[in-house]
mmCIF file of C-alpha atoms in Angstrom:
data_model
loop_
_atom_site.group_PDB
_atom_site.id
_atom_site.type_symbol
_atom_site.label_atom_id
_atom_site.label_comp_id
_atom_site.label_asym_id
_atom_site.label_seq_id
_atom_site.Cartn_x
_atom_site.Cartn_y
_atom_site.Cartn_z
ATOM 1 C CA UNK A 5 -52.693 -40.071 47.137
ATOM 2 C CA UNK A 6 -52.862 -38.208 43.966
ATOM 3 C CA UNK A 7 -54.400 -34.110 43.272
ATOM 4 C CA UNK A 8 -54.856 -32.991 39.634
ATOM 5 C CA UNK A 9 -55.337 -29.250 39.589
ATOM 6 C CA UNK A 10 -56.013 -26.790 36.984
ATOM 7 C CA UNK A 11 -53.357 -23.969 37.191
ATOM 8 C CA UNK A 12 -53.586 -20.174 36.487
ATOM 9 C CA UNK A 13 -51.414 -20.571 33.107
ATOM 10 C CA UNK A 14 -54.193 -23.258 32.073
ATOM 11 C CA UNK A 15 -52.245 -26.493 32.295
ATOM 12 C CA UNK A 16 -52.960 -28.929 34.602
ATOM 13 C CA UNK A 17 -50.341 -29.839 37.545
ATOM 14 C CA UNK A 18 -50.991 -33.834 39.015
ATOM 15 C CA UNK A 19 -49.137 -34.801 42.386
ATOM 16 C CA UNK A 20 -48.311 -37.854 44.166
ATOM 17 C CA UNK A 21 -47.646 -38.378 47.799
ATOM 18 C CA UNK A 22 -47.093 -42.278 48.311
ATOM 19 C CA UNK A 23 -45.166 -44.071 51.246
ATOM 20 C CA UNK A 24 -41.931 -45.191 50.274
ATOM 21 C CA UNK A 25 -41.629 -42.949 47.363
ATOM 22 C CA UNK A 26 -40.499 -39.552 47.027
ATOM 23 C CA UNK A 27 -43.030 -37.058 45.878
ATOM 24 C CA UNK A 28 -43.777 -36.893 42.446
ATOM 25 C CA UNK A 29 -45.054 -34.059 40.307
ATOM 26 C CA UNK A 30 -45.837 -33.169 36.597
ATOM 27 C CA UNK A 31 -47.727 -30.442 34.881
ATOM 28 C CA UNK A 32 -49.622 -31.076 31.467
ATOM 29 C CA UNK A 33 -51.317 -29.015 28.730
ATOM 30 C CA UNK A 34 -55.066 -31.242 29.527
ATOM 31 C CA UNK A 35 -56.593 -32.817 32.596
ATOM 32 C CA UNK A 36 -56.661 -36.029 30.565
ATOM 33 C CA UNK A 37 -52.657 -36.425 30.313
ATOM 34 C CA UNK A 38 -52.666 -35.724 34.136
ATOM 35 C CA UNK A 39 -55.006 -38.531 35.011
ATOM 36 C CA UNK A 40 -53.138 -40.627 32.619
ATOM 37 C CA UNK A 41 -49.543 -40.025 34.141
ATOM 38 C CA UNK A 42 -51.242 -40.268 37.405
ATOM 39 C CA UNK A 43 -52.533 -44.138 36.709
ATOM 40 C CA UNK A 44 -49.102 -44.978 35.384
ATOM 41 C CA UNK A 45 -46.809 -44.090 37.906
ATOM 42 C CA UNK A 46 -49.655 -44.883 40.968
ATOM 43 C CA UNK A 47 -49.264 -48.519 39.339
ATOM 44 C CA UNK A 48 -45.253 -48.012 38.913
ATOM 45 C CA UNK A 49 -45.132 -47.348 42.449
ATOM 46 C CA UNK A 50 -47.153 -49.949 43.967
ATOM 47 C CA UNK A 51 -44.988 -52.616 41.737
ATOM 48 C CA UNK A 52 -41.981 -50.539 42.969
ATOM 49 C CA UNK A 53 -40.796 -50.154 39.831
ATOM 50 C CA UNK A 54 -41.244 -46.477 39.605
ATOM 51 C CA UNK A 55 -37.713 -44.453 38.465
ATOM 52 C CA UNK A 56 -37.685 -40.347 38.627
ATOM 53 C CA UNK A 57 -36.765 -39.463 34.739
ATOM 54 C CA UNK A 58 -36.069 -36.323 35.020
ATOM 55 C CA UNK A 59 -32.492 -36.805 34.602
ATOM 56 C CA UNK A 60 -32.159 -39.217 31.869
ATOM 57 C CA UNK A 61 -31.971 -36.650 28.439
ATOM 58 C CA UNK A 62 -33.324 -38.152 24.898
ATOM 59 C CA UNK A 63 -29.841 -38.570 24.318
ATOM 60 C CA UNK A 64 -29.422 -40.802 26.791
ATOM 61 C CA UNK A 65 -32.216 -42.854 26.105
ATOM 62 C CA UNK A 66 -31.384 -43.270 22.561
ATOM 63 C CA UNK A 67 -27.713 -44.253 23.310
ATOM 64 C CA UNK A 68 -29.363 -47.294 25.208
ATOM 65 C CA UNK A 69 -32.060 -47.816 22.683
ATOM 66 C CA UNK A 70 -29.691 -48.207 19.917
ATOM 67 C CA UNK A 71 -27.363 -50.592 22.106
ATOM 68 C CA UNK A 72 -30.374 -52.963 23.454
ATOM 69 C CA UNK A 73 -33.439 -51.849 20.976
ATOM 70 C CA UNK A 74 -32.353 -51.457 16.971
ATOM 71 C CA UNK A 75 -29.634 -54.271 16.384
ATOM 72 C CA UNK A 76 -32.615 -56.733 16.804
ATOM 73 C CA UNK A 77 -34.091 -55.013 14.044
ATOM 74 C CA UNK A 78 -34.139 -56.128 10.364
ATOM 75 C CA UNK A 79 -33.825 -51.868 9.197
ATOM 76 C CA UNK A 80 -31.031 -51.756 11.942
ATOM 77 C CA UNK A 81 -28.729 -50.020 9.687
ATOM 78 C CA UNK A 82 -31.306 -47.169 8.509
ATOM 79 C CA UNK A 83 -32.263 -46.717 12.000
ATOM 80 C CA UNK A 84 -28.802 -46.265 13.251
ATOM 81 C CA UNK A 85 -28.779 -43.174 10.660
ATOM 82 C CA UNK A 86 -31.907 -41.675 11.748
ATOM 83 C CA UNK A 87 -30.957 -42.280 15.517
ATOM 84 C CA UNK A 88 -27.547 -40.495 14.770
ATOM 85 C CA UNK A 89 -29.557 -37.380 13.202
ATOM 86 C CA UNK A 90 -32.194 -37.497 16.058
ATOM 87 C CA UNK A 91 -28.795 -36.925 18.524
ATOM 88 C CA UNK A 92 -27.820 -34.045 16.125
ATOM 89 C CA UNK A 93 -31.167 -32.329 17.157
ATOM 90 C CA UNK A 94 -31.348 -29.694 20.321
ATOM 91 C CA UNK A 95 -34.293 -31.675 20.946
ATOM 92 C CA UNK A 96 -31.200 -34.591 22.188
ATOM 93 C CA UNK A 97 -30.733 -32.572 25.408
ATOM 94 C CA UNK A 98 -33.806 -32.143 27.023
ATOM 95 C CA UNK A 99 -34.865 -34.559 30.328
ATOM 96 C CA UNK A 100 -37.903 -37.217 28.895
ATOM 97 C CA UNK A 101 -40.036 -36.095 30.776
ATOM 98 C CA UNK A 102 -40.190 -32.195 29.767
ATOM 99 C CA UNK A 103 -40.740 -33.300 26.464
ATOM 100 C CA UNK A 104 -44.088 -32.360 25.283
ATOM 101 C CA UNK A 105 -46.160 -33.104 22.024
ATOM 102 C CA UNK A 106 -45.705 -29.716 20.971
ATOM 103 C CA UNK A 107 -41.454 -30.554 20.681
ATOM 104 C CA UNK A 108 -42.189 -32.761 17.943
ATOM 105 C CA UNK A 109 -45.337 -31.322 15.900
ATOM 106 C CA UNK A 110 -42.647 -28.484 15.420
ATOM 107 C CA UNK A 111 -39.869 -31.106 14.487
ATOM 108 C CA UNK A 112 -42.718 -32.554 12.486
ATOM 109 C CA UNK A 113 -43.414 -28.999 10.277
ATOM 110 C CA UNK A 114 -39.699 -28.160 9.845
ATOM 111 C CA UNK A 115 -39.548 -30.833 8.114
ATOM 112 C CA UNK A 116 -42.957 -31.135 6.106
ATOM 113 C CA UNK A 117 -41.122 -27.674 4.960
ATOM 114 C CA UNK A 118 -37.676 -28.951 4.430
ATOM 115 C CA UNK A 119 -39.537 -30.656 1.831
ATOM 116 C CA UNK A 120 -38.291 -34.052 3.993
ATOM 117 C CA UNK A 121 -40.442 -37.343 2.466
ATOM 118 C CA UNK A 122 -43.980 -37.765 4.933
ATOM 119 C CA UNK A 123 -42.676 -41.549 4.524
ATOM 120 C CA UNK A 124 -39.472 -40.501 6.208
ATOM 121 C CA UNK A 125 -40.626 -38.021 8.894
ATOM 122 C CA UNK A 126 -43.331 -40.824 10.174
ATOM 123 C CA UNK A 127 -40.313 -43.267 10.098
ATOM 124 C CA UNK A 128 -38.286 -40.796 12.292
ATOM 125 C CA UNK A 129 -41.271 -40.225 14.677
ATOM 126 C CA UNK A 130 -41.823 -43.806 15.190
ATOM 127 C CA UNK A 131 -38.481 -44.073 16.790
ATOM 128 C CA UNK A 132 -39.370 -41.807 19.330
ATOM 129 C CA UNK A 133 -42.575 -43.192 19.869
ATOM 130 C CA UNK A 134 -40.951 -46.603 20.558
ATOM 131 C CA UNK A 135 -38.236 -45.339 22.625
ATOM 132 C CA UNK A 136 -40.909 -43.993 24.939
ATOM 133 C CA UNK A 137 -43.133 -46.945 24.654
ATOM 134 C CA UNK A 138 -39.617 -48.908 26.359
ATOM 135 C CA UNK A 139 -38.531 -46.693 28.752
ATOM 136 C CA UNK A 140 -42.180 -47.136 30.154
ATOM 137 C CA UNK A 141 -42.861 -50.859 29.882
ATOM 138 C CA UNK A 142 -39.371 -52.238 30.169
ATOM 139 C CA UNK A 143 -36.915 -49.566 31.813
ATOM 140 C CA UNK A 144 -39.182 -48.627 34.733
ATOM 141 C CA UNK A 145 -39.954 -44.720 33.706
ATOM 142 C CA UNK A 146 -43.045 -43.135 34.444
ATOM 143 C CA UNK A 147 -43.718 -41.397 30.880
ATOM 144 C CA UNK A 148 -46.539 -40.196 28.820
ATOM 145 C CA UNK A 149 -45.160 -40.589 24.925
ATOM 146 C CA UNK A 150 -45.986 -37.233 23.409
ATOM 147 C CA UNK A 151 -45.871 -38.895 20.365
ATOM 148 C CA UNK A 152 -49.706 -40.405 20.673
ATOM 149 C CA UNK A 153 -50.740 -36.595 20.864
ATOM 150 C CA UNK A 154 -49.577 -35.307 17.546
ATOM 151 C CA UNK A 155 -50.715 -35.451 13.463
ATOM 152 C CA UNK A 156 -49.014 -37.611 11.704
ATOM 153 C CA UNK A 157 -48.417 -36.713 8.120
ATOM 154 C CA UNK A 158 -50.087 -38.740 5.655
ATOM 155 C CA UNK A 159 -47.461 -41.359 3.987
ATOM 156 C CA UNK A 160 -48.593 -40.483 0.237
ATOM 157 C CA UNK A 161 -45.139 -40.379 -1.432
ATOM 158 C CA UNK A 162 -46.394 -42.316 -5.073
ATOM 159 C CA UNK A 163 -43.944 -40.466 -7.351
ATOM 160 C CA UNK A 164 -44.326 -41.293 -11.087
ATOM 161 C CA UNK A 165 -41.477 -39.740 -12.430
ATOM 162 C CA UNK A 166 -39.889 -41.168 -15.396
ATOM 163 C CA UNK A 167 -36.905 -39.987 -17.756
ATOM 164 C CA UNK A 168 -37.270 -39.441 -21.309
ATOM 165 C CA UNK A 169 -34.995 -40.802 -23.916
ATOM 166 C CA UNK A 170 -33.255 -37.554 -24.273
ATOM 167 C CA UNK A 171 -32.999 -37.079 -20.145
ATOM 168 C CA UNK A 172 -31.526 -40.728 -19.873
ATOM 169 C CA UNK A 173 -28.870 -40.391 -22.445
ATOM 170 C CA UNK A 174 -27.645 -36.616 -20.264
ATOM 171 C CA UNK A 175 -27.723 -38.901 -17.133
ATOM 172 C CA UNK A 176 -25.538 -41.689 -18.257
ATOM 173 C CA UNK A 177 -23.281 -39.242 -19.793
ATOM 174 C CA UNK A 178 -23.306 -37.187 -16.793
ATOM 175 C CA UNK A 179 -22.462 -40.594 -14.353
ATOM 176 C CA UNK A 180 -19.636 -41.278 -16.810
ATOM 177 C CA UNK A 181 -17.649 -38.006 -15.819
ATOM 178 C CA UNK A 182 -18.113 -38.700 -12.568
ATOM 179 C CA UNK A 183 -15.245 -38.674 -10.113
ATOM 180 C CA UNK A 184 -16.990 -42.195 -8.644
ATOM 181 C CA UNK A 185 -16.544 -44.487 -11.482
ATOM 182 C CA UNK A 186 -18.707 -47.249 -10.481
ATOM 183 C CA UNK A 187 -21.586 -44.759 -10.838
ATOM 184 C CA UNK A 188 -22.617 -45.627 -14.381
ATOM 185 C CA UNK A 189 -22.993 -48.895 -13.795
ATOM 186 C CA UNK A 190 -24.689 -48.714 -10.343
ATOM 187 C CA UNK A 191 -27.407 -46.453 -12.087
ATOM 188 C CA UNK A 192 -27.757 -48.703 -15.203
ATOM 189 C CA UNK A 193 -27.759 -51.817 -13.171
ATOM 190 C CA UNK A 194 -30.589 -50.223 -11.033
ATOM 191 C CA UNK A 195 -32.808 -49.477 -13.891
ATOM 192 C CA UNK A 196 -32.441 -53.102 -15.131
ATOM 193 C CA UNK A 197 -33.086 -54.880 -12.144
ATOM 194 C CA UNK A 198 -35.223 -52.727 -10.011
ATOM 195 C CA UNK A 199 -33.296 -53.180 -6.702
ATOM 196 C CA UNK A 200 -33.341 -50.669 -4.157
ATOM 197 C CA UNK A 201 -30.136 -48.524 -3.619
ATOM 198 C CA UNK A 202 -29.519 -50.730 -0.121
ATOM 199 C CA UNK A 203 -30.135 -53.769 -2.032
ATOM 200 C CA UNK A 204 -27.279 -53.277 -4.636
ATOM 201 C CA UNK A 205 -25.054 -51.809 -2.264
ATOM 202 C CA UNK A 206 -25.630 -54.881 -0.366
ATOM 203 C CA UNK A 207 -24.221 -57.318 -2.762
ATOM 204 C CA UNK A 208 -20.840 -59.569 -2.428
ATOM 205 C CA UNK A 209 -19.261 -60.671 -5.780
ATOM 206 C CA UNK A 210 -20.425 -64.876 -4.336
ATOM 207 C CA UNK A 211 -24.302 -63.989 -4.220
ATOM 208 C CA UNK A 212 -23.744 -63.767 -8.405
ATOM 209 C CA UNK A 213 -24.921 -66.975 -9.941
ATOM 210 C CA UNK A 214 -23.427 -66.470 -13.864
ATOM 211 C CA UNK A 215 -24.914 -69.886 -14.731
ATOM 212 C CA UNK A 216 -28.855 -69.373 -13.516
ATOM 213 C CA UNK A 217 -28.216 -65.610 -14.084
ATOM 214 C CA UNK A 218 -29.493 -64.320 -10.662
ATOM 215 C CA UNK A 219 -28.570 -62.699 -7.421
ATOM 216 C CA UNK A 220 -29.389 -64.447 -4.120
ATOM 217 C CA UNK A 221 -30.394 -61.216 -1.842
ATOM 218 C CA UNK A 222 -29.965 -63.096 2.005
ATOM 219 C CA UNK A 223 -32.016 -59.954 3.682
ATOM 220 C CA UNK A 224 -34.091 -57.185 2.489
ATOM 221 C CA UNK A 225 -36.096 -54.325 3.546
ATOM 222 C CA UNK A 226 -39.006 -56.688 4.225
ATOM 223 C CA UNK A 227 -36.404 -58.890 5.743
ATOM 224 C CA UNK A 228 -36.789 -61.814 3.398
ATOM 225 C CA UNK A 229 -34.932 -63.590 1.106
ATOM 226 C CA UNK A 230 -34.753 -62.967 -2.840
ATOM 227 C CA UNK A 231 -33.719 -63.952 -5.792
ATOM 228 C CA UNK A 232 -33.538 -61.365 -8.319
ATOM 229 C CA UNK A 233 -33.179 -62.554 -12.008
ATOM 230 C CA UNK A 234 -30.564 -60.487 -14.260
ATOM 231 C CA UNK A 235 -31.082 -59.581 -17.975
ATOM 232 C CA UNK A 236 -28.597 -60.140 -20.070
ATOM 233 C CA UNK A 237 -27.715 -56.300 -19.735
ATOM 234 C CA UNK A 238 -27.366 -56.657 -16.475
ATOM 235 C CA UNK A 239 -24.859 -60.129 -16.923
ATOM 236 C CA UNK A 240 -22.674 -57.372 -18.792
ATOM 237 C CA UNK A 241 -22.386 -54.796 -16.302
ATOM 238 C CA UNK A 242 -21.591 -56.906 -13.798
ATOM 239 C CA UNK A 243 -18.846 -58.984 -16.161
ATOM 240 C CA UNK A 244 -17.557 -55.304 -17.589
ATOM 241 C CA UNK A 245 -17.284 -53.226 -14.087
ATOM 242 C CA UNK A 246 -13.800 -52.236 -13.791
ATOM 243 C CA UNK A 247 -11.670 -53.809 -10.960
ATOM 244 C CA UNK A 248 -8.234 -51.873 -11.627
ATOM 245 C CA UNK A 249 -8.571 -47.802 -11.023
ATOM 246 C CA UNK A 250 -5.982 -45.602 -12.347
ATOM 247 C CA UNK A 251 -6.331 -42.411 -9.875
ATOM 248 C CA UNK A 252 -5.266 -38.865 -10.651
ATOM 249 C CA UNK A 253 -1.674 -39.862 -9.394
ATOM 250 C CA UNK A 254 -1.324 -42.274 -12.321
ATOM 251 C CA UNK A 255 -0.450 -45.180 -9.188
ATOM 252 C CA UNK A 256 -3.048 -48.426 -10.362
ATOM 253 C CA UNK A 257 -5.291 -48.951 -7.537
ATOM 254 C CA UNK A 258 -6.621 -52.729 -6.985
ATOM 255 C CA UNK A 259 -9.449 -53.573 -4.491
ATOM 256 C CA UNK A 260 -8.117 -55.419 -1.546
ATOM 257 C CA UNK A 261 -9.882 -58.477 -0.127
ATOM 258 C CA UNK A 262 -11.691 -56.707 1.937
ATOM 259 C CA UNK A 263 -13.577 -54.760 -1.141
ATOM 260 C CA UNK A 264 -15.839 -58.032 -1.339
ATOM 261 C CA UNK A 265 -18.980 -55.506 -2.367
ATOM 262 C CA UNK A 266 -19.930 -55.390 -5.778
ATOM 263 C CA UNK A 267 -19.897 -51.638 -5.438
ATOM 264 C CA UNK A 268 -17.299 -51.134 -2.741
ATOM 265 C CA UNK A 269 -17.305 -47.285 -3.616
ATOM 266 C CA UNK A 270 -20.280 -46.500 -1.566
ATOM 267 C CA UNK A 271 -20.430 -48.112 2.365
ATOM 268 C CA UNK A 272 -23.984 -47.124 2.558
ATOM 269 C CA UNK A 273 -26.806 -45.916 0.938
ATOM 270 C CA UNK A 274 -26.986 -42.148 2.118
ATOM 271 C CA UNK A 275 -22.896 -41.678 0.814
ATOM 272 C CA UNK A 276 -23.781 -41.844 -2.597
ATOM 273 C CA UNK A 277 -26.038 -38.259 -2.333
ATOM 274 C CA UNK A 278 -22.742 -35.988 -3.545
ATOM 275 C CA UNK A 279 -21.657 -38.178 -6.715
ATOM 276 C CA UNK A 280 -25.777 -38.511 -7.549
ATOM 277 C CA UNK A 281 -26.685 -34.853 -7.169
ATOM 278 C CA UNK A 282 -23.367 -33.807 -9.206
ATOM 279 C CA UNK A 283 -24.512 -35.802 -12.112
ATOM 280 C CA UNK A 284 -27.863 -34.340 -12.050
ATOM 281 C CA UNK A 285 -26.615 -30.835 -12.056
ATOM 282 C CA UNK A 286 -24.465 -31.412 -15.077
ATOM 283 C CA UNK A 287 -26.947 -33.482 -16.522
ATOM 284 C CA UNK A 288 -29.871 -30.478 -16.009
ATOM 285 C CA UNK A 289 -31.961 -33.474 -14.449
ATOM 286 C CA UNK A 290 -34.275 -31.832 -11.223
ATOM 287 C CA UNK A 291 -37.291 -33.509 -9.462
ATOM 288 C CA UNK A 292 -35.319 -36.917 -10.087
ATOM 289 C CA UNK A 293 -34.459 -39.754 -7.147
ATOM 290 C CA UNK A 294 -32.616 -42.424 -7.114
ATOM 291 C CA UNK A 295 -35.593 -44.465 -5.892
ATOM 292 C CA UNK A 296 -37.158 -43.199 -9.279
ATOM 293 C CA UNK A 297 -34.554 -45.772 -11.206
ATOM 294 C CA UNK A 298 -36.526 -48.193 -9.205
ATOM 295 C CA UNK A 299 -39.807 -47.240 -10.345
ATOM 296 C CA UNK A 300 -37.823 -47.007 -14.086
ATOM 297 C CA UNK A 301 -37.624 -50.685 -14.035
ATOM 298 C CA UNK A 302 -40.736 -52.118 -12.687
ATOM 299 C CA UNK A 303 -42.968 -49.872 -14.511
ATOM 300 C CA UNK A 304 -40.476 -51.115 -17.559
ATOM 301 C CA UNK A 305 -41.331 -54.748 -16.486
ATOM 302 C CA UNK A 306 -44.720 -53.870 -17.115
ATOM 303 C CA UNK A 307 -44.521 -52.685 -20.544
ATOM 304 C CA UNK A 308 -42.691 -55.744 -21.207
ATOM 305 C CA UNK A 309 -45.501 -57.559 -20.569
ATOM 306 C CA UNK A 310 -44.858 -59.073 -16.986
ATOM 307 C CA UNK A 311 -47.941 -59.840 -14.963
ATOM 308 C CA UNK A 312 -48.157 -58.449 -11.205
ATOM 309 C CA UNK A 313 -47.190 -61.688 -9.643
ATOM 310 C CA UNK A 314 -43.870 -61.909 -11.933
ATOM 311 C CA UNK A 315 -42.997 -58.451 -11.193
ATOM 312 C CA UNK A 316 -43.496 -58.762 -8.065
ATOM 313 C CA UNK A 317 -41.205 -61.539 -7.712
ATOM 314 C CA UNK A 318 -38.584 -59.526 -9.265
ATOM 315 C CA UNK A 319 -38.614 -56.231 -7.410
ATOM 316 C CA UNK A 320 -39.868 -58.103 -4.250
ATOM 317 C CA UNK A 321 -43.481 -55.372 -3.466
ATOM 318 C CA UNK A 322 -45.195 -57.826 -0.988
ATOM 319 C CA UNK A 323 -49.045 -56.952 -1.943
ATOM 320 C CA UNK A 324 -50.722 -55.803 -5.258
ATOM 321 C CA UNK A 325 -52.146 -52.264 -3.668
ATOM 322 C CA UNK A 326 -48.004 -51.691 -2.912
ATOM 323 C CA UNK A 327 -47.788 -52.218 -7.287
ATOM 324 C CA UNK A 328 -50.488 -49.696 -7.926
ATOM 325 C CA UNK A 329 -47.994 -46.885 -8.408
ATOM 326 C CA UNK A 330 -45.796 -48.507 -10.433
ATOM 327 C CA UNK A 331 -48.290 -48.970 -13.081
ATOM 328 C CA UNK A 332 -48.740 -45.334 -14.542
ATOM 329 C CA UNK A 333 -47.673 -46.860 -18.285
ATOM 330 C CA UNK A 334 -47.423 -43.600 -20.662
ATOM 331 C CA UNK A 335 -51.199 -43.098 -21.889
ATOM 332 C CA UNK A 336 -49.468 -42.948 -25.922
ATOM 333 C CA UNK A 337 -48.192 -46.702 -24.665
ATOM 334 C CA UNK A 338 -51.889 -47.964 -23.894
ATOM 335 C CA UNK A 339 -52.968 -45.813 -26.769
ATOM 336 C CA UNK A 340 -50.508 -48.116 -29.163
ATOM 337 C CA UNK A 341 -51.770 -51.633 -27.280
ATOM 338 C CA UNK A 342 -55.295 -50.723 -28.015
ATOM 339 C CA UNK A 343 -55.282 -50.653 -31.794
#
């Protein structure tokens, strides 16, 4: 038998008294939650698959989401990241079931005002979303995800940010006194081939074909396969990185067998930030990402005279709307074409 009562503070309290099961009880901020955590664990019950939560902390749950959950994910390796900054929140500590929308619409604004990418905070919302979504279908928990009953910000991150000649020429200068050496030529050989920063990082020294001039990329983000052709520029960067290191100690340091990664520097995409945001200080580069080098080279593809479909191919963007913003050519460009 289940009551759902309004309460003095205005929230509404739901009960359960069922045979077999202890008593179980949960106040809500609308009647509509109640009746909605009342159907769900009335049905968990009667299938006697009905668990008390209140012990198990988000921490705990995302511990055995990233054991059974993420590895069967293509982004396993970004989601590992944002599941290790989700522990790193007070947010970690608290039961499932006391959390409440209202947790994460504040998580949600700190971050909007962190100036944190909408792209990014959705992406770290949906992992919490899921989690719940588990813990009540497959784990046996009687939860309402608080994540159905908040704003989600709008994913409009289209950045057309470009360098200038002069702004290049600080940058490269800037990478080259950098105490990661490989940075130069990771930032050069994104702006020729358009690859995303986990893409580059990605690639072994026996996915470079020298004779078709390509790179065989097994998995991307969209968790297929591509080939990626390579200019001529890029041919050189790859033929000219330096594999012997003199350090500050003057002793000659030689990658092991073990430094099979093009650029072994970096292990993964989010420990390049310190050498990237030193060069952009001393270069007196702001409002610049490294995802911008990206948009760099397809919106240079274009001017070359590429065609969606070929571009497409290169930089692997599955759909024509996802090209849109990597089309803003310089209006002095079209002004040129025109004539």
């Amino acid at each position: 038998m289940a009551t759902v009562r309004k309460l003095p503070s205005g929230k509404w309290n739901a009960q359960i008294r069922m045979k077999g099961h202890p008593q179980a009880s949960k106040s809500f901020p609308s009647k509509s939650l109640a009746d909605k955590w009342v159907k769900i664990t009335e049905s968990e019950m009667i299938r006697h698959i009905y668990t008390k939560t209140n012990t198990t902390t988000l921490a705990e749950a995302l511990d055995r989401y990233r054991l059974e959950i993420t590895p069967s994910k293509k982004g396993a390796k970004i989601e590992l990241i944002r599941i290790n900054q989700w522990l790193q929140n007070p947010l970690a500590q608290k039961p499932l079931d006391t959390l409440k929308p209202l947790d994460f619409a504040k998580h949600r604004d700190s971050r909007l005002q962190a100036g944190i990418a909408a792209s990014t905070i959705r992406s770290e919302l949906a992992i919490i979303s899921h989690l719940f979504t588990i813990a009540a279908k497959e784990w046996g928990m009687s939860l309402v995800n608080p994540i159905d009953n908040i704003r989600k910000p709008k994913a409009d991150n289209a950045r057309d940010r470009r360098l200038d000649r002069d702004e290049l020429i600080r940058l490269l200068a800037a990478c080259s006194l950098s105490d990661s050496h490989l940075l130069p030529y990771l930032v050069e050989f994104a702006m020729e081939t358009g690859m995303r920063l986990g893409e580059i990082l990605s690639i072994t020294w026996d996915m470079v074909n020298y004779t078709d001039k390509t790179i065989k990329l097994n998995t991307t983000k969209n968790g297929d396969s591509r080939t990626v052709p390579l200019s001529s520029h890029a041919i050189h960067l790859l033929k000219t990185i330096p594999r012997d290191i003199k350090r500050d100690n003057d002793n000659l340091y030689k990658p092991t067998s073990e430094d099979v990664y093009i650029f072994y520097t970096w292990k993964r995409s989010d420990s390049i930030k310190r050498s990237w945001h030193t060069a952009l200080n001393r270069a007196g580069i702001t409002n610049f990402h490294f995802h911008d080098l990206r948009h760099e080279a397809t919106t240079r593809f274009f001017e070359k005279g590429f065609n969606v479909m070929e571009v497409a191919s290169i930089t692997g963007h599955r759909t024509l709307q996802m090209l849109k913003r990597y089309t803003h050519l310089k209006a002095t460009d079209l002004a040129v074409r025109l004539h």
